[in-house]
Amino acid sequence: MFGSFAPTPYDLRFKLLGIPVRVHPIFWLSSAWLAWSPGRLDIVAVQVLAIFLAVLVHEMGHALVTRYFDWQPEIVLHMLGGYATSMRHSTWKDIAVSVAGPGAGFLLLLAIWLPCELLGLLLPGSTLMHPQFNFEAMQNWPEAIATGTKGNQMILAAIDFSFFFNFIINVINLLPVLPLDGGQISREYWMWARPRQGMQICLKLGIATGGAVAVWALYSMSNRESLWSIGRILGLDGLFLGVMFGYLAYMSYEELQKSSRSRW
């Protein structure tokens, strides 16, 4: 979404399952901004780690499928996200690479949800977006797991934020707007189904989808208590989504204009 980020001397570098990973400093800063909780740096740190795990697993999904298709990828985490380098494969292989990111994210979400269910940590009626915790269940936890109220708060903050962020990042990524994964899937499909007009169809779909989300965000900002507001449904800030999808819709519009001029 924000393009590539050049390496810096302050990048964190490591390998995971043989795949090189580079974490740009802007990733930590933007994650801290997203997770900010005044007066609770411990909660901020826990939520930043939750973001790190969610984004890393998402990109690892892309990278593992890319490597399966005989290309050595690299993962770069940067502002509010990241990317896994890849190459052009066939249409359906490229779609598989794009689907693998959200797929890995949803598997991580399931891996967090199931232990919570088995431990009795979630009350009946809990959802991924609005988990309700059984605080009495934590009273019997060993002290090594949670020491007192503050330890419990950090664990709950990590679980709660992991549910929220994993669900949101992977659902949003499936929307058919370039350069999101859904946009990549849309492009590959329409270029296969309608080779001459596929890219234009993809861009128009991206403009419509991005514009609709941006309008919804504007509506939500002036109708915060509405049952249909973004805050009530997704727990997200309307301004952030409005700016983000407005920008992506504009970028698709610009690309559509360029492609239309080049046809003439």
Short mmCIF file of C-alpha atoms in Angstrom, two decimals:
data_model
loop_
_atom_site.label_atom_id
_atom_site.label_comp_id
_atom_site.label_asym_id
_atom_site.label_seq_id
_atom_site.Cartn_x
_atom_site.Cartn_y
_atom_site.Cartn_z
CA MET A 1 0.00 0.00 0.00
CA PHE A 2 2.82 2.38 0.88
CA GLY A 3 5.33 0.99 -1.62
CA SER A 4 8.74 -0.44 -0.78
CA PHE A 5 10.92 0.78 2.08
CA ALA A 6 14.69 1.01 1.64
CA PRO A 7 16.86 -0.81 4.20
CA THR A 8 18.20 1.15 7.17
CA PRO A 9 20.93 0.38 9.75
CA TYR A 10 18.16 0.05 12.35
CA ASP A 11 16.19 -2.72 10.63
CA LEU A 12 15.55 -5.89 12.60
CA ARG A 13 16.63 -8.86 10.49
CA PHE A 14 16.11 -12.57 11.04
CA LYS A 15 15.06 -15.74 9.24
CA LEU A 16 11.88 -17.70 9.84
CA LEU A 17 11.51 -21.14 8.24
CA GLY A 18 14.42 -20.21 6.02
CA ILE A 19 12.74 -17.02 4.74
CA PRO A 20 14.55 -13.71 5.40
CA VAL A 21 12.50 -11.13 7.30
CA ARG A 22 13.30 -7.41 7.58
CA VAL A 23 11.41 -5.14 9.97
CA HIS A 24 11.70 -1.42 9.21
CA PRO A 25 11.69 0.96 12.23
CA ILE A 26 8.53 2.64 10.89
CA PHE A 27 6.68 -0.62 11.56
CA TRP A 28 7.24 -0.30 15.32
CA LEU A 29 6.33 3.40 15.33
CA SER A 30 3.12 2.97 13.31
CA SER A 31 2.11 -0.08 15.37
CA ALA A 32 2.64 1.84 18.62
CA TRP A 33 0.48 4.66 17.23
CA LEU A 34 -2.27 2.17 16.36
CA ALA A 35 -2.09 0.44 19.75
CA TRP A 36 -1.60 3.58 21.84
CA SER A 37 -3.18 3.53 25.30
CA PRO A 38 -2.30 6.59 27.43
CA GLY A 39 -0.60 5.67 30.71
CA ARG A 40 -0.33 1.96 29.89
CA LEU A 41 2.92 1.36 28.05
CA ASP A 42 2.74 -2.30 29.08
CA ILE A 43 -0.57 -2.69 27.23
CA VAL A 44 0.87 -0.83 24.23
CA ALA A 45 3.87 -3.19 24.14
CA VAL A 46 1.63 -6.27 24.30
CA GLN A 47 -0.61 -4.97 21.51
CA VAL A 48 2.39 -4.04 19.32
CA LEU A 49 3.60 -7.63 19.67
CA ALA A 50 0.10 -8.81 18.68
CA ILE A 51 0.29 -6.64 15.54
CA PHE A 52 3.78 -7.97 14.79
CA LEU A 53 2.60 -11.59 15.04
CA ALA A 54 -0.52 -10.95 12.93
CA VAL A 55 1.32 -9.18 10.11
CA LEU A 56 4.23 -11.64 10.16
CA VAL A 57 1.93 -14.67 9.92
CA HIS A 58 -0.08 -12.99 7.13
CA GLU A 59 3.04 -12.29 5.07
CA MET A 60 4.48 -15.70 5.88
CA GLY A 61 1.40 -17.22 4.24
CA HIS A 62 2.24 -15.37 1.02
CA ALA A 63 5.93 -16.23 1.30
CA LEU A 64 5.51 -19.97 1.91
CA VAL A 65 3.25 -20.41 -1.12
CA THR A 66 5.63 -18.30 -3.22
CA ARG A 67 8.52 -20.55 -2.18
CA TYR A 68 6.40 -23.61 -2.98
CA PHE A 69 6.28 -22.27 -6.54
CA ASP A 70 10.11 -22.21 -6.66
CA TRP A 71 10.81 -18.55 -5.91
CA GLN A 72 12.80 -17.40 -2.88
CA PRO A 73 10.79 -14.60 -1.18
CA GLU A 74 11.71 -11.98 1.37
CA ILE A 75 9.31 -10.49 3.94
CA VAL A 76 9.45 -6.77 4.73
CA LEU A 77 7.33 -5.27 7.52
CA HIS A 78 6.80 -1.52 7.29
CA MET A 79 4.09 1.08 7.94
CA LEU A 80 0.94 -0.65 9.26
CA GLY A 81 1.67 -3.78 7.27
CA GLY A 82 4.22 -5.35 5.00
CA TYR A 83 4.79 -7.38 1.86
CA ALA A 84 6.40 -10.60 0.68
CA THR A 85 8.40 -10.33 -2.53
CA SER A 86 7.24 -12.60 -5.31
CA MET A 87 7.34 -13.06 -9.07
CA ARG A 88 4.76 -13.53 -11.82
CA HIS A 89 3.46 -17.10 -11.95
CA SER A 90 0.36 -18.36 -13.74
CA THR A 91 -3.04 -16.80 -13.02
CA TRP A 92 -4.16 -19.45 -10.56
CA LYS A 93 -0.78 -19.65 -8.83
CA ASP A 94 -0.82 -15.88 -8.34
CA ILE A 95 -4.34 -16.13 -6.91
CA ALA A 96 -3.12 -18.88 -4.55
CA VAL A 97 -0.29 -16.63 -3.35
CA SER A 98 -2.74 -13.78 -2.70
CA VAL A 99 -5.24 -16.01 -0.87
CA ALA A 100 -2.51 -17.55 1.30
CA GLY A 101 -1.94 -14.36 3.32
CA PRO A 102 -5.51 -13.96 4.66
CA GLY A 103 -5.75 -17.74 4.90
CA ALA A 104 -2.75 -17.87 7.25
CA GLY A 105 -4.23 -14.98 9.24
CA PHE A 106 -7.53 -16.78 9.75
CA LEU A 107 -5.68 -19.94 10.83
CA LEU A 108 -3.83 -17.85 13.44
CA LEU A 109 -7.15 -16.46 14.61
CA LEU A 110 -8.48 -20.00 14.98
CA ALA A 111 -5.32 -21.02 16.86
CA ILE A 112 -5.98 -18.24 19.39
CA TRP A 113 -9.73 -18.82 19.63
CA LEU A 114 -9.70 -22.58 20.27
CA PRO A 115 -7.46 -22.53 23.39
CA CYS A 116 -9.60 -19.70 24.80
CA GLU A 117 -12.68 -21.86 24.32
CA LEU A 118 -11.02 -24.93 25.83
CA LEU A 119 -9.80 -22.94 28.85
CA GLY A 120 -13.29 -21.54 29.43
CA LEU A 121 -11.98 -18.01 29.00
CA LEU A 122 -14.82 -16.90 26.72
CA LEU A 123 -18.39 -16.44 27.84
CA PRO A 124 -21.33 -17.75 25.76
CA GLY A 125 -22.25 -15.26 23.05
CA SER A 126 -18.67 -14.10 22.45
CA THR A 127 -17.75 -13.21 18.88
CA LEU A 128 -14.41 -12.57 17.20
CA MET A 129 -15.14 -8.85 17.13
CA HIS A 130 -16.64 -8.65 20.61
CA PRO A 131 -15.18 -11.32 22.92
CA GLN A 132 -16.59 -11.48 26.45
CA PHE A 133 -14.15 -12.84 29.00
CA ASN A 134 -14.83 -15.12 31.94
CA PHE A 135 -12.73 -13.46 34.65
CA GLU A 136 -13.54 -16.17 37.19
CA ALA A 137 -11.77 -18.73 35.00
CA MET A 138 -8.50 -16.81 35.44
CA GLN A 139 -8.55 -17.09 39.23
CA ASN A 140 -7.34 -20.68 39.02
CA TRP A 141 -4.48 -19.93 36.64
CA PRO A 142 -0.94 -20.58 37.97
CA GLU A 143 0.91 -17.48 39.12
CA ALA A 144 3.51 -18.12 36.43
CA ILE A 145 0.83 -17.41 33.81
CA ALA A 146 -0.88 -14.42 35.36
CA THR A 147 0.18 -12.62 38.51
CA GLY A 148 -2.65 -10.55 39.92
CA THR A 149 -4.96 -8.12 38.19
CA LYS A 150 -2.29 -6.39 36.09
CA GLY A 151 -1.01 -9.66 34.65
CA ASN A 152 -4.55 -10.69 33.79
CA GLN A 153 -5.20 -7.34 32.12
CA MET A 154 -2.16 -7.77 29.87
CA ILE A 155 -3.19 -11.29 28.84
CA LEU A 156 -6.75 -10.18 28.12
CA ALA A 157 -5.49 -7.14 26.20
CA ALA A 158 -3.28 -9.38 24.06
CA ILE A 159 -6.11 -11.84 23.34
CA ASP A 160 -8.73 -9.15 22.76
CA PHE A 161 -6.51 -7.12 20.42
CA SER A 162 -5.36 -10.27 18.59
CA PHE A 163 -8.98 -11.22 17.87
CA PHE A 164 -9.75 -7.72 16.65
CA PHE A 165 -6.62 -7.06 14.58
CA ASN A 166 -6.37 -10.51 12.97
CA PHE A 167 -10.00 -10.41 11.93
CA ILE A 168 -9.89 -6.85 10.60
CA ILE A 169 -6.57 -7.02 8.74
CA ASN A 170 -7.54 -10.19 6.88
CA VAL A 171 -11.13 -9.21 6.07
CA ILE A 172 -10.06 -5.76 4.81
CA ASN A 173 -7.31 -7.36 2.73
CA LEU A 174 -9.90 -9.41 0.85
CA LEU A 175 -11.75 -6.35 -0.47
CA PRO A 176 -11.28 -6.06 -4.27
CA VAL A 177 -9.20 -2.88 -4.18
CA LEU A 178 -5.60 -2.70 -5.43
CA PRO A 179 -3.04 -3.21 -3.98
CA LEU A 180 -4.83 -5.26 -1.30
CA ASP A 181 -4.89 -9.04 -1.66
CA GLY A 182 -8.51 -8.92 -2.81
CA GLY A 183 -7.49 -6.44 -5.50
CA GLN A 184 -4.69 -8.76 -6.64
CA ILE A 185 -7.15 -11.65 -6.83
CA SER A 186 -9.63 -9.48 -8.75
CA ARG A 187 -6.94 -8.38 -11.22
CA GLU A 188 -5.73 -11.92 -11.88
CA TYR A 189 -9.25 -13.26 -12.37
CA TRP A 190 -10.47 -10.50 -14.68
CA MET A 191 -7.25 -10.52 -16.74
CA TRP A 192 -7.86 -14.24 -17.24
CA ALA A 193 -11.61 -14.00 -17.89
CA ARG A 194 -11.53 -10.79 -19.99
CA PRO A 195 -7.94 -10.32 -21.25
CA ARG A 196 -8.63 -7.07 -23.16
CA GLN A 197 -10.78 -5.33 -20.55
CA GLY A 198 -9.80 -7.20 -17.40
CA MET A 199 -7.57 -4.50 -15.92
CA GLN A 200 -10.20 -1.82 -16.47
CA ILE A 201 -12.89 -3.97 -14.85
CA CYS A 202 -10.58 -4.57 -11.87
CA LEU A 203 -9.88 -0.83 -11.50
CA LYS A 204 -13.56 0.13 -11.79
CA LEU A 205 -14.44 -2.46 -9.15
CA GLY A 206 -11.70 -1.03 -6.94
CA ILE A 207 -13.01 2.52 -7.40
CA ALA A 208 -16.56 1.43 -6.54
CA THR A 209 -15.50 -0.60 -3.50
CA GLY A 210 -13.01 1.93 -2.17
CA GLY A 211 -15.46 4.77 -2.74
CA ALA A 212 -18.26 2.88 -0.98
CA VAL A 213 -16.09 2.24 2.08
CA ALA A 214 -14.97 5.88 2.12
CA VAL A 215 -18.60 7.08 1.97
CA TRP A 216 -19.54 4.64 4.73
CA ALA A 217 -16.68 6.02 6.81
CA LEU A 218 -17.86 9.62 6.29
CA TYR A 219 -21.39 8.60 7.27
CA SER A 220 -20.04 6.89 10.39
CA MET A 221 -18.10 9.97 11.47
CA SER A 222 -21.30 12.04 11.61
CA ASN A 223 -23.51 9.20 12.90
CA ARG A 224 -21.31 7.50 15.49
CA GLU A 225 -24.24 6.07 17.47
CA SER A 226 -25.93 4.55 14.44
CA LEU A 227 -26.20 0.77 14.36
CA TRP A 228 -24.70 0.98 10.85
CA SER A 229 -21.61 2.99 11.80
CA ILE A 230 -18.15 1.53 11.32
CA GLY A 231 -17.41 2.02 14.99
CA ARG A 232 -20.44 -0.01 16.10
CA ILE A 233 -19.90 -2.80 13.57
CA LEU A 234 -16.11 -3.07 13.30
CA GLY A 235 -14.84 -1.00 16.20
CA LEU A 236 -12.73 1.09 13.81
CA ASP A 237 -12.13 4.80 13.43
CA GLY A 238 -14.10 6.13 10.46
CA LEU A 239 -11.48 8.78 9.68
CA PHE A 240 -8.71 6.20 9.25
CA LEU A 241 -10.75 3.94 6.95
CA GLY A 242 -12.15 6.91 5.04
CA VAL A 243 -8.71 8.33 4.27
CA MET A 244 -7.26 4.91 3.47
CA PHE A 245 -9.97 3.74 1.07
CA GLY A 246 -10.50 7.19 -0.38
CA TYR A 247 -6.81 7.22 -1.26
CA LEU A 248 -6.92 3.70 -2.74
CA ALA A 249 -10.02 4.56 -4.80
CA TYR A 250 -8.26 7.67 -6.11
CA MET A 251 -5.15 5.65 -7.03
CA SER A 252 -7.33 3.19 -8.96
CA TYR A 253 -9.04 6.11 -10.70
CA GLU A 254 -5.66 7.56 -11.71
CA GLU A 255 -4.55 4.20 -13.04
CA LEU A 256 -7.80 3.82 -14.97
CA GLN A 257 -7.29 7.24 -16.58
CA LYS A 258 -3.76 6.28 -17.63
CA SER A 259 -4.90 2.98 -19.12
CA SER A 260 -7.76 4.72 -20.99
CA ARG A 261 -5.38 7.29 -22.50
CA SER A 262 -2.88 4.60 -23.53
CA ARG A 263 -5.61 2.79 -25.49
CA TRP A 264 -5.94 5.83 -27.70
#
